């Protein structure tokens, strides 16, 4: 009886939260406690931090004139949609941002909460909520400076609704960062056949090629919802070294940065350089007074 | 699933492929330590290398909001004024190390206290005429002889300057370390727990072991250490020259019993580092000052170990070399003679060699003598430690700017790879040199004689060194 009750709830949930795909949720349920094993099922996501965090950080620093290199994202309110176990929320929190991480799967949120609890600085800076994007739209209109949706849009049921919601909770001239997988023959070969079936880089069944999103379509959806695309960069995973790098072609993975138009309906005047390096070693020391 | 997870964690069955995620004895499940203060980095060991590590991180812009602690077992030493007499513990600081020290303002303090730059290094064999001279063409300094106390004074000043970020715990010896079970399990604290002798506890995201060649951090982490004791002790002393001179040359002569080195401290004072057998070292310490001075002068000047055979062979080689490369052999200078030794400046300490098989574990890194211990014959000991610091600080700074977990093996392994690649060949070479020069056997003497002469004649090889 309990299971029937839960099934009914889930059905109600899915009709009012079209951005959440229940089948997708089941896939991630099984691995809810495996998030933080750097060598485990999520190792590729862990190493993706090496390029996506600098990408977000440097894009935001380039648009701002007022920051401290010791706390570069201080004062920035970030929404991490589909935060999973908090793999991306934590580095952003360490860089000084106030992060709200949402994920429809309760077990993911539980893992994320527990992992951050040991670090008092992170525990304060990051708040996790088990929730869909639609659920928070009402109370979070134009609340966030930045939205990050990394490796999420390929799991979403209604992409247009998802983007509309992003636009609503984003402040004018706020930034949206998306990383996802292109829908090409190459992405089928590398992203599904090799990654899932042959090399086991990603657990089998994680992705469905049908739901992959070509950058042109994503760009169209963004532009038609008041978000101006500033940067598109291809990403490549090297399974031998376990590391990610930037590449010209977006035929497999790619990252996109878009900016919500300002109050007057004009797009943001600042131009973001489209060339991004993978890892930027900073100065080893700087005098601080 | 959570019950299963707990059982598995408790038995430590979660084994990563690399087997390296955690170190030391397994600890049973227990509740999170109550409010022991949490630091981002704790450096264990407040010697030259440990203090410099803490200072470099404290001055790093990306560590601006981080909390660093330095644990030192001894008391805080006040270095307000340097005594007039020179200390008998000195180090040869390479230009690279000087660059590191100036990157956070310590080198200026060293220069304002006292140091002796040297331009030339003459190294020669007691058993033959073979000699090698190092000097830089551009008249730059080759290196600097600095008293260890001067370096510590400079480091202490720069630590004081970032006291809001770096907390130094004096008279605080760590007696126990508790390692986290793994990077991702359960309810136990993911941090390294440190227990001090007085019962205080600290937690840290990254523990850096800079606690010397008998490193407790290394032992507790159960990192295997390749080591052996040399049958040698080093005798140090502060010497006064017979007459004032430019004194900008470092001298080292390889005696069969071990190398004797004279390092300039001022125009009239030099520091002695004489590596020799334990018995001879004890004798040197107990004999009267006049005999001690005589021993030193004789060690540098006497040709008693020469044999005709070697001399002829050496001379032949030298003429052969000068046919091929006319400017190949340099002029041999004569080392200064010693007039007297500072009373109470004689001391000795045993020598050995050591190399840790791993420099890093999850949330742990070893630097300095804790990672590698070498013979003083090449004057590299502390420079290797400063090189470790430069490399580790570079990776930690980048990790901090990326918002990474500072204790993550990903960047710690990069540090280990870089430093082991650099250190292993140098440590092995020093060990080989030590053994090669510890003999009177003709074939080996000939080998090293010709080797030294050849190396002296070949500019590319010399520049590398």
XYZ file of C-alpha atoms in Angstrom, chain B residues 48 90-103 107 110-111 115-118 121 136 140-146 151 378-388 390 419 422 426 464-465:
49
model
C 63.735 25.983 7.982
C 75.224 27.014 8.004
C 73.614 26.180 4.691
C 74.565 26.734 1.103
C 71.604 28.496 -0.484
C 71.229 28.168 -4.237
C 69.977 31.067 -6.377
C 66.696 29.175 -6.856
C 66.182 28.970 -3.116
C 67.011 32.661 -2.797
C 64.300 33.384 -5.357
C 61.771 31.423 -3.328
C 62.749 33.240 -0.139
C 62.446 36.614 -1.805
C 59.001 35.750 -3.180
C 65.390 37.238 1.495
C 68.530 37.688 5.275
C 70.430 40.326 3.313
C 75.195 36.278 4.338
C 78.197 35.514 2.116
C 77.785 35.159 -1.622
C 80.347 32.959 -3.331
C 83.496 26.447 -6.146
C 79.416 31.395 -13.591
C 76.746 36.301 -10.871
C 76.717 34.733 -7.483
C 76.754 30.954 -7.579
C 75.196 30.673 -4.212
C 75.174 32.029 -0.704
C 76.438 30.716 2.597
C 73.928 31.657 5.268
C 67.290 32.033 7.805
C 76.803 18.509 -2.489
C 75.369 21.247 -0.319
C 71.906 20.381 -1.575
C 69.954 19.334 1.493
C 67.969 22.437 2.280
C 67.779 23.448 -1.395
C 65.907 20.248 -2.184
C 63.502 21.148 0.616
C 62.987 24.655 -0.762
C 62.403 23.130 -4.182
C 59.709 20.909 -2.655
C 58.036 25.913 -4.451
C 59.596 16.299 -7.242
C 63.789 15.865 -9.941
C 70.121 13.876 -7.688
C 73.918 21.458 -15.853
C 75.440 20.885 -12.456
